[in-house]
mmCIF file of C-alpha atoms in Angstrom:
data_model
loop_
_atom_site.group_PDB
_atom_site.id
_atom_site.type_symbol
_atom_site.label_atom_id
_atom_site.label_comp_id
_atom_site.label_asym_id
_atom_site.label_seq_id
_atom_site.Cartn_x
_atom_site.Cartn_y
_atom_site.Cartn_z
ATOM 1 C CA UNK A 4 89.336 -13.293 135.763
ATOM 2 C CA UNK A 5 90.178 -10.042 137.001
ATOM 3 C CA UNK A 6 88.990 -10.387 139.988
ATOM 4 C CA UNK A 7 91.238 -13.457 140.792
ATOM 5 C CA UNK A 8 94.275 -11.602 139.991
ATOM 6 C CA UNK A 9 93.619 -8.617 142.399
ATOM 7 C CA UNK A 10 93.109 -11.172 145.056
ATOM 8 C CA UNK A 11 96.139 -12.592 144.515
ATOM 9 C CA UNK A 12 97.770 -9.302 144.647
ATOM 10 C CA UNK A 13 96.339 -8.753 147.353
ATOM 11 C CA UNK A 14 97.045 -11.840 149.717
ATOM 12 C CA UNK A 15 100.907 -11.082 148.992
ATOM 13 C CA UNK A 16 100.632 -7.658 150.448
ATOM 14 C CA UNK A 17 98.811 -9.158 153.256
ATOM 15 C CA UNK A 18 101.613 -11.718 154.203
ATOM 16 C CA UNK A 19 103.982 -9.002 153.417
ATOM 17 C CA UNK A 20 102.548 -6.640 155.764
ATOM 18 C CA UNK A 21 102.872 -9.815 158.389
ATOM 19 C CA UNK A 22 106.871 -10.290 157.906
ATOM 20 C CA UNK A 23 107.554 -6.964 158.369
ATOM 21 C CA UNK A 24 105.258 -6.764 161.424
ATOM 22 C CA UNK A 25 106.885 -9.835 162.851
ATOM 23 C CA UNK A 26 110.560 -8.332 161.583
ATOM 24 C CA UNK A 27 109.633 -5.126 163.979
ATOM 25 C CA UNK A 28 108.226 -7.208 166.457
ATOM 26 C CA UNK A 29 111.678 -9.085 167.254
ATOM 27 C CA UNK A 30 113.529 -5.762 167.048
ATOM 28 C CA UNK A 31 111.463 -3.770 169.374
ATOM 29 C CA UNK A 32 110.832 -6.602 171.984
ATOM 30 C CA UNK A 33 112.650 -9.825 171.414
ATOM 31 C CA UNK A 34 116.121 -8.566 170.701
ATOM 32 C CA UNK A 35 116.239 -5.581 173.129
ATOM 33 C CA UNK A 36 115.153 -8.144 176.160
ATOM 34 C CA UNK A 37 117.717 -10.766 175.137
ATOM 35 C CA UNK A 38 120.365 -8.620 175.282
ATOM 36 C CA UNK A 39 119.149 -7.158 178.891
ATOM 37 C CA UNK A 40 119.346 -10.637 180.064
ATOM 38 C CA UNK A 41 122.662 -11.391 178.641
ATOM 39 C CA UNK A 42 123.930 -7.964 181.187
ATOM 40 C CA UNK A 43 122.334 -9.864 183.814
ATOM 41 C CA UNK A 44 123.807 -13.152 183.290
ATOM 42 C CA UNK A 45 127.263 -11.143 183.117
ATOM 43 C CA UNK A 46 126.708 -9.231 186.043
ATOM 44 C CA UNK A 47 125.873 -12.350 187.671
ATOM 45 C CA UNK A 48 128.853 -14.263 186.746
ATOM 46 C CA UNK A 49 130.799 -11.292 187.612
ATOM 47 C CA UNK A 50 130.230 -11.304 191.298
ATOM 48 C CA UNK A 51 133.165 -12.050 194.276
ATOM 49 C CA UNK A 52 133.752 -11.409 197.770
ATOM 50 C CA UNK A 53 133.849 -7.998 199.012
ATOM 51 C CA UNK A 54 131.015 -6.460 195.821
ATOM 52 C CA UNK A 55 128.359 -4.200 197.570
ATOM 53 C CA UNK A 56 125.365 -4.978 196.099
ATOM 54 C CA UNK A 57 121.332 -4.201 196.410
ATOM 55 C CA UNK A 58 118.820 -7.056 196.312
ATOM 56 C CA UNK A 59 115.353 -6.611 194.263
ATOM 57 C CA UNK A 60 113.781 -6.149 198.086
ATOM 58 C CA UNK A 61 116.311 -3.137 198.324
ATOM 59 C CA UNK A 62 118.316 -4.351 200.704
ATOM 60 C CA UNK A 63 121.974 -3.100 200.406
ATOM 61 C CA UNK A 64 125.348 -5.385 201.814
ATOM 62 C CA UNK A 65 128.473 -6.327 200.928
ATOM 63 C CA UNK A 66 129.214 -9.821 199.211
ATOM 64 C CA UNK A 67 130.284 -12.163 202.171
ATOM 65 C CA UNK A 68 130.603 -15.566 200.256
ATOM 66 C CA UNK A 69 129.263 -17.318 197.367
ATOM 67 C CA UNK A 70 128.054 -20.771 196.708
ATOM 68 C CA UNK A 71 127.895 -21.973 193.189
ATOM 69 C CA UNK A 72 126.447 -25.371 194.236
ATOM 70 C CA UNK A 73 123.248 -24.006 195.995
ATOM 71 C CA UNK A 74 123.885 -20.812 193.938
ATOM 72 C CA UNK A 75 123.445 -18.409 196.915
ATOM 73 C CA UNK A 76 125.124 -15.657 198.192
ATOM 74 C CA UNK A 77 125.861 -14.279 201.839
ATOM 75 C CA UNK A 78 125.328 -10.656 202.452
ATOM 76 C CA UNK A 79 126.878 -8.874 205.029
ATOM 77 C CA UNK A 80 124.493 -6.061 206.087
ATOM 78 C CA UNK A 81 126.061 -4.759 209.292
ATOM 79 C CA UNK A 82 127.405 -7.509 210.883
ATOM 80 C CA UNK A 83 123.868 -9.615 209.689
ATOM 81 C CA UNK A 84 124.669 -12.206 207.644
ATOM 82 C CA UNK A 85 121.879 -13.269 205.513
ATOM 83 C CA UNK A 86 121.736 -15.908 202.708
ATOM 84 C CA UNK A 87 119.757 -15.129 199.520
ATOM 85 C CA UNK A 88 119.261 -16.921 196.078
ATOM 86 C CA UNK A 89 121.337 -15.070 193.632
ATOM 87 C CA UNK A 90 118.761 -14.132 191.395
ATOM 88 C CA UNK A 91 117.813 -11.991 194.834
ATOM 89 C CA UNK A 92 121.084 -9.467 193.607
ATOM 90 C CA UNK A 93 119.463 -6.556 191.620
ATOM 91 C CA UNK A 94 122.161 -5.134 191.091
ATOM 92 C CA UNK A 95 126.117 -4.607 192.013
ATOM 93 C CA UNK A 96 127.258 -0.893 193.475
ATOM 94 C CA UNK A 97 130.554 -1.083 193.776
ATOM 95 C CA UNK A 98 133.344 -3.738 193.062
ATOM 96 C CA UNK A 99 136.003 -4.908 195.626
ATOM 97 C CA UNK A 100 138.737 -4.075 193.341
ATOM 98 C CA UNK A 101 137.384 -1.151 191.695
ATOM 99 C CA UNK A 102 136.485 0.524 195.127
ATOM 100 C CA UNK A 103 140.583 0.173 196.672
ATOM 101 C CA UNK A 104 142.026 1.879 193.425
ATOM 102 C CA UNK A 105 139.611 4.428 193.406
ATOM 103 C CA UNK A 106 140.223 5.028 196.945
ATOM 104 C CA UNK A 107 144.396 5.164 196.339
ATOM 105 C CA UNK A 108 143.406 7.952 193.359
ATOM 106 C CA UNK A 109 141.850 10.160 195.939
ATOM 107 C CA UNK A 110 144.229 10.393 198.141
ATOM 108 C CA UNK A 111 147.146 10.859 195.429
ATOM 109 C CA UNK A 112 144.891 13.519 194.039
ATOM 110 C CA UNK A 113 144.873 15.700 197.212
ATOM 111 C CA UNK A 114 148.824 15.190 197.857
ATOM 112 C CA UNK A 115 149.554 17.604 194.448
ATOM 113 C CA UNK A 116 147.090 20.283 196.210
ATOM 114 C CA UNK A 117 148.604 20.474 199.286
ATOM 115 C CA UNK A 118 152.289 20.763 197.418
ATOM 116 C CA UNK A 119 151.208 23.551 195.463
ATOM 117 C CA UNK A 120 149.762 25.179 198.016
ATOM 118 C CA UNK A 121 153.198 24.791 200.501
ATOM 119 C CA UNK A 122 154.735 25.881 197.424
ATOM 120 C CA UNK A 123 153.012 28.919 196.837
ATOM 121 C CA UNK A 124 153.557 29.543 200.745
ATOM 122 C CA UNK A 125 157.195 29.246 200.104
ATOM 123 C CA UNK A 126 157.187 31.607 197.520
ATOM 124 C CA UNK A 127 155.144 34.314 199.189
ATOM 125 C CA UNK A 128 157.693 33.806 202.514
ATOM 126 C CA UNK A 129 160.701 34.009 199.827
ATOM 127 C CA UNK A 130 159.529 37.651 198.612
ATOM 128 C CA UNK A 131 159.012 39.057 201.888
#
């Protein structure tokens, strides 16, 4: 009789030992790869005219046109134009509308520079 009750004890801490295997199992691997693919479907959904992108072959261009029916995009790799599935995008290096703002903030940045420095001219030809 004592021998049936320790194998009974036993065969829970077996299927417990299972759950919690199969607990870290969808933690370490299931979840982590869902949510990758989730980035991808954003990043996917997320692409217009003018992106620069790089395909999984490495090729880099800027986004020419999309087309949601055959679900391709036109790449414009120095004046080549070539077609390619979207799942061909690897991934996106620069948006459209990021890229003109950034641009704007650059040259705004140097414009205080070149003030202070005219100003600190000015002060020097003031005290002579």
């Amino acid at each position: 009789m004592l021998g049936a009750g320790s194998v009974a004890g036993g065969g829970f801490s077996t299927i417990l030992i299972f759950v919690v295997f199969i607990g870290l199992m969808y933690f370490m691997m299931i979840r982590p790869q869902k949510k990758q693919q989730n980035q991808r479907k954003e990043m996917m959904d997320a692409l217009k005219k003018g992106d620069s992108v790089i395909t999984i072959g490495g090729l880099h261009g800027v986004i020419d046109s999309l087309n949601d029916a055959d679900k391709t995009v036109t790449l414009d790799c120095d004046g080549v134009y070539l077609v390619f599935n979207r799942s061909a995008i690897g991934r996106v290096e620069g948006h459209a509308a990021a890229a003109q703002p950034q641009a704007a903030k650059e040259v705004t940045e140097e414009t205080p520079v070149d003030s202070v420095d005219q100003a600190d001219d000015n002060a020097e030809d003031s005290e002579k």
